[in-house]
Every structure is written in C-alpha cells, then in structure tokens.
Amino acid sequence: MTSKDGAALVAAAGRFRALTLYIDSPDTVRAARDMTRATLSDWHLDRLAEDAQLVVSELVGNVVTHAVPDDCLSQPGGARRVDVLYKMWPKYLFLGVVDEDSTPPDLPMGGLVCPELADDFSESVLPDTGRGLLIVQRLADSVWWSRAEPGGKTVWARFDLDGDSSDGSP
C-alpha cells in the first residue's frame, strides 16, 4: 500500500477528535474556538474555520450560560463540564457540544425575519434570546439535538463538504 492509498483510507474512514472543558474556567469558550480552528486546520478544512468557530462558540456559550446539570449527573461541589466533538466523514463535518442538562435547546423554527429585510430592522425588534441558535442555524447546513444516557444532551451542527477540494489527507 502506498502512502497515497493510506491517506485515502484515512479520509474515507473519517476522523474524530474530542475536547473536554470545565465550565468554571474563564477560558472555556476561547479554548473551544481555538481547538476548532486547530482541528479544521489539521483536517485541511480551513475554509470552514470561521463559521465552525462561531458555531462552537455559540453552543459552548449556551452551555456556560444556561445548562444546569441533571440530578443524576450533578455532584455537590463537582465541576460542570462540556465536551466538544469533531467528526469528519467523507462528505460531512459534524460538530457536537455535549452538556449535562437534558433540557431541550430552544431551536428557532425558521427565520424570524426574512433575510432580505433583516437590514431594515433595528436590534430592538429582534428577540432577546435565541439569537445564538439562530446564527448556528444560518451557518450550519443542519442543526439538531439528541438526549444522552443517563442524562444530558448533545447539540449537533452539520456542515456539508460537497464540492470541498480537500480529500482530508495531511
């Protein structure tokens, strides 16, 4: 097997990376953004780095601000954590943010304002909450969530890699 064949097998098999952060750290969101940029650079997906960093930043920021650990996961005095998952499959990049709160995220159902008219509205008429998830939905090709066992959830964002000239090889 040649090194080119080996690189093609790695690209076809996909890639995975995970990061565990503790919410009490003042650098949690910045660390998630930095890891996102580094991961996408390693995987030759630099063209997605800015959008992916913003998506991860918004999702991790929501955990820091809103997540309350489920009783089955919380421990008195225990550190709250968040996991950031990066999965690349031949045609997709998946970003997952795992928290310890099984409360469903308040994913916006479609646009609140027609994109063509968005510039005509001042910020005062836009909703006070949910803007981050609206941004995530605009940047990613798909957004959803899933429950974890025994508690918590994962919020997922998918970026389609169709037309990406990268083969994912180093």
mmCIF file of C-alpha atoms in Angstrom, residues 1-164:
data_model
loop_
_atom_site.group_PDB
_atom_site.id
_atom_site.type_symbol
_atom_site.label_atom_id
_atom_site.label_comp_id
_atom_site.label_asym_id
_atom_site.label_seq_id
_atom_site.Cartn_x
_atom_site.Cartn_y
_atom_site.Cartn_z
ATOM 1 C CA MET A 1 0.000 0.000 0.000
ATOM 2 C CA THR A 2 1.388 3.415 -0.937
ATOM 3 C CA SER A 3 1.242 6.470 1.339
ATOM 4 C CA LYS A 4 -1.338 7.961 -1.041
ATOM 5 C CA ASP A 5 -3.518 4.851 -0.606
ATOM 6 C CA GLY A 6 -3.106 5.132 3.172
ATOM 7 C CA ALA A 7 -4.145 8.797 3.108
ATOM 8 C CA ALA A 8 -7.190 7.928 1.007
ATOM 9 C CA LEU A 9 -8.188 5.215 3.509
ATOM 10 C CA VAL A 10 -7.899 7.672 6.404
ATOM 11 C CA ALA A 11 -10.001 10.222 4.510
ATOM 12 C CA ALA A 12 -12.617 7.610 3.634
ATOM 13 C CA ALA A 13 -12.761 6.291 7.190
ATOM 14 C CA GLY A 14 -13.294 9.717 8.678
ATOM 15 C CA ARG A 15 -11.730 11.475 11.610
ATOM 16 C CA PHE A 16 -12.701 12.148 15.196
ATOM 17 C CA ARG A 17 -11.462 14.488 17.905
ATOM 18 C CA ALA A 18 -12.939 15.385 21.296
ATOM 19 C CA LEU A 19 -12.235 18.064 23.865
ATOM 20 C CA THR A 20 -13.450 18.169 27.460
ATOM 21 C CA LEU A 21 -13.644 21.572 29.126
ATOM 22 C CA TYR A 22 -14.753 22.714 32.545
ATOM 23 C CA ILE A 23 -17.313 25.496 32.589
ATOM 24 C CA ASP A 24 -15.857 27.259 35.614
ATOM 25 C CA SER A 25 -12.724 28.154 33.648
ATOM 26 C CA PRO A 26 -12.803 31.726 32.304
ATOM 27 C CA ASP A 27 -11.244 30.463 29.047
ATOM 28 C CA THR A 28 -13.781 27.748 28.229
ATOM 29 C CA VAL A 29 -15.289 29.359 25.127
ATOM 30 C CA ARG A 30 -11.927 30.620 23.838
ATOM 31 C CA ALA A 31 -10.378 27.153 24.269
ATOM 32 C CA ALA A 32 -13.247 25.612 22.284
ATOM 33 C CA ARG A 33 -12.787 28.176 19.485
ATOM 34 C CA ASP A 34 -9.015 27.597 19.402
ATOM 35 C CA MET A 35 -9.434 23.808 19.278
ATOM 36 C CA THR A 36 -11.957 24.186 16.464
ATOM 37 C CA ARG A 37 -9.534 26.238 14.367
ATOM 38 C CA ALA A 38 -6.660 23.807 15.068
ATOM 39 C CA THR A 39 -8.772 20.744 14.247
ATOM 40 C CA LEU A 40 -10.085 22.143 10.977
ATOM 41 C CA SER A 41 -6.598 23.268 10.010
ATOM 42 C CA ASP A 42 -5.261 19.745 10.675
ATOM 43 C CA TRP A 43 -8.071 18.334 8.527
ATOM 44 C CA HIS A 44 -7.492 20.855 5.698
ATOM 45 C CA LEU A 45 -10.916 22.429 6.218
ATOM 46 C CA ASP A 46 -9.657 25.976 6.783
ATOM 47 C CA ARG A 47 -12.438 27.404 4.595
ATOM 48 C CA LEU A 48 -14.967 26.368 7.279
ATOM 49 C CA ALA A 49 -12.940 27.528 10.280
ATOM 50 C CA GLU A 50 -14.604 30.911 10.892
ATOM 51 C CA ASP A 51 -18.156 29.575 10.633
ATOM 52 C CA ALA A 52 -17.328 26.479 12.693
ATOM 53 C CA GLN A 53 -15.619 28.593 15.365
ATOM 54 C CA LEU A 54 -18.696 30.792 15.656
ATOM 55 C CA VAL A 55 -20.995 27.757 15.857
ATOM 56 C CA VAL A 56 -18.896 26.117 18.581
ATOM 57 C CA SER A 57 -18.559 29.428 20.423
ATOM 58 C CA GLU A 58 -22.333 29.947 20.472
ATOM 59 C CA LEU A 59 -23.093 26.375 21.545
ATOM 60 C CA VAL A 60 -20.454 26.277 24.289
ATOM 61 C CA GLY A 61 -21.506 29.766 25.414
ATOM 62 C CA ASN A 62 -25.080 28.497 25.779
ATOM 63 C CA VAL A 63 -23.852 25.666 28.000
ATOM 64 C CA VAL A 64 -21.842 28.067 30.157
ATOM 65 C CA THR A 65 -24.806 30.439 30.481
ATOM 66 C CA HIS A 66 -27.839 28.145 30.623
ATOM 67 C CA ALA A 67 -27.013 24.496 31.378
ATOM 68 C CA VAL A 68 -27.989 23.100 34.772
ATOM 69 C CA PRO A 69 -26.748 19.526 35.301
ATOM 70 C CA ASP A 70 -29.382 16.821 35.657
ATOM 71 C CA ASP A 71 -29.695 15.435 39.188
ATOM 72 C CA CYS A 72 -28.255 12.109 38.058
ATOM 73 C CA LEU A 73 -25.110 13.856 36.794
ATOM 74 C CA SER A 74 -24.551 16.589 39.359
ATOM 75 C CA GLN A 75 -22.313 16.138 42.352
ATOM 76 C CA PRO A 76 -22.096 18.659 45.179
ATOM 77 C CA GLY A 77 -19.019 20.772 44.542
ATOM 78 C CA GLY A 78 -18.337 18.920 41.290
ATOM 79 C CA ALA A 79 -17.075 20.789 38.260
ATOM 80 C CA ARG A 80 -19.542 21.228 35.406
ATOM 81 C CA ARG A 81 -18.161 20.055 32.098
ATOM 82 C CA VAL A 82 -18.792 20.384 28.403
ATOM 83 C CA ASP A 83 -17.465 18.122 25.662
ATOM 84 C CA VAL A 84 -16.881 19.329 22.118
ATOM 85 C CA LEU A 85 -16.907 16.615 19.434
ATOM 86 C CA TYR A 86 -15.469 16.921 15.944
ATOM 87 C CA LYS A 87 -16.309 14.240 13.378
ATOM 88 C CA MET A 88 -15.394 14.350 9.728
ATOM 89 C CA TRP A 89 -16.893 11.845 7.373
ATOM 90 C CA PRO A 90 -16.171 11.971 3.650
ATOM 91 C CA LYS A 91 -18.979 14.406 2.835
ATOM 92 C CA TYR A 92 -19.740 15.947 6.240
ATOM 93 C CA LEU A 93 -18.263 17.744 9.203
ATOM 94 C CA PHE A 94 -20.200 17.209 12.434
ATOM 95 C CA LEU A 95 -19.711 19.440 15.479
ATOM 96 C CA GLY A 96 -21.295 18.253 18.719
ATOM 97 C CA VAL A 97 -21.472 20.055 22.053
ATOM 98 C CA VAL A 98 -22.352 17.767 24.965
ATOM 99 C CA ASP A 99 -23.631 19.150 28.258
ATOM 100 C CA GLU A 100 -25.095 17.728 31.452
ATOM 101 C CA ASP A 101 -28.550 19.317 31.112
ATOM 102 C CA SER A 102 -31.207 17.253 29.305
ATOM 103 C CA THR A 103 -33.488 20.271 28.806
ATOM 104 C CA PRO A 104 -34.073 20.585 25.054
ATOM 105 C CA PRO A 105 -32.481 23.613 23.402
ATOM 106 C CA ASP A 106 -34.892 26.240 22.137
ATOM 107 C CA LEU A 107 -34.070 25.816 18.462
ATOM 108 C CA PRO A 108 -35.760 28.548 16.389
ATOM 109 C CA MET A 109 -38.325 27.237 13.927
ATOM 110 C CA GLY A 110 -37.294 29.018 10.752
ATOM 111 C CA GLY A 111 -36.306 32.631 10.318
ATOM 112 C CA LEU A 112 -37.973 35.311 12.379
ATOM 113 C CA VAL A 113 -37.200 37.928 9.766
ATOM 114 C CA CYS A 114 -36.879 37.471 6.032
ATOM 115 C CA PRO A 115 -33.114 37.642 5.266
ATOM 116 C CA GLU A 116 -33.733 40.285 2.592
ATOM 117 C CA LEU A 117 -35.383 42.536 5.196
ATOM 118 C CA ALA A 118 -33.025 41.863 8.110
ATOM 119 C CA ASP A 119 -31.009 45.035 7.492
ATOM 120 C CA ASP A 120 -34.200 47.133 7.718
ATOM 121 C CA PHE A 121 -34.834 46.189 11.363
ATOM 122 C CA SER A 122 -33.074 47.589 14.375
ATOM 123 C CA GLU A 123 -31.792 45.219 17.056
ATOM 124 C CA SER A 124 -34.603 46.374 19.346
ATOM 125 C CA VAL A 125 -37.186 44.379 17.386
ATOM 126 C CA LEU A 126 -35.165 41.180 17.312
ATOM 127 C CA PRO A 127 -35.662 38.607 20.095
ATOM 128 C CA ASP A 128 -33.532 38.929 23.237
ATOM 129 C CA THR A 129 -32.847 35.202 23.429
ATOM 130 C CA GLY A 130 -32.247 32.554 20.826
ATOM 131 C CA ARG A 131 -30.050 34.736 18.617
ATOM 132 C CA GLY A 132 -27.081 32.401 19.074
ATOM 133 C CA LEU A 133 -29.009 29.343 17.925
ATOM 134 C CA LEU A 134 -30.430 31.353 15.027
ATOM 135 C CA ILE A 135 -26.847 32.174 13.993
ATOM 136 C CA VAL A 136 -25.914 28.499 14.323
ATOM 137 C CA GLN A 137 -28.849 27.513 12.094
ATOM 138 C CA ARG A 138 -27.853 30.076 9.467
ATOM 139 C CA LEU A 139 -24.215 28.946 9.336
ATOM 140 C CA ALA A 140 -24.621 25.162 9.504
ATOM 141 C CA ASP A 141 -26.387 23.003 6.946
ATOM 142 C CA SER A 142 -28.337 21.236 9.699
ATOM 143 C CA VAL A 143 -28.805 21.579 13.482
ATOM 144 C CA TRP A 144 -30.444 19.099 15.868
ATOM 145 C CA TRP A 145 -30.073 17.676 19.344
ATOM 146 C CA SER A 146 -30.130 14.265 20.990
ATOM 147 C CA ARG A 147 -30.505 13.077 24.576
ATOM 148 C CA ALA A 148 -27.616 11.333 26.278
ATOM 149 C CA GLU A 149 -27.836 8.496 28.768
ATOM 150 C CA PRO A 150 -28.126 8.680 31.740
ATOM 151 C CA GLY A 151 -28.679 12.438 31.294
ATOM 152 C CA GLY A 152 -27.616 15.498 29.402
ATOM 153 C CA LYS A 153 -27.767 16.157 25.688
ATOM 154 C CA THR A 154 -25.723 16.832 22.577
ATOM 155 C CA VAL A 155 -26.464 19.698 20.208
ATOM 156 C CA TRP A 156 -25.182 18.886 16.719
ATOM 157 C CA ALA A 157 -24.329 21.072 13.743
ATOM 158 C CA ARG A 158 -23.537 19.578 10.338
ATOM 159 C CA PHE A 159 -21.551 21.223 7.554
ATOM 160 C CA ASP A 160 -21.772 19.625 4.113
ATOM 161 C CA LEU A 161 -18.398 19.137 2.456
ATOM 162 C CA ASP A 162 -19.721 18.548 -1.076
ATOM 163 C CA GLY A 163 -17.558 20.423 -3.514
ATOM 164 C CA ASP A 164 -14.716 20.689 -0.987
#
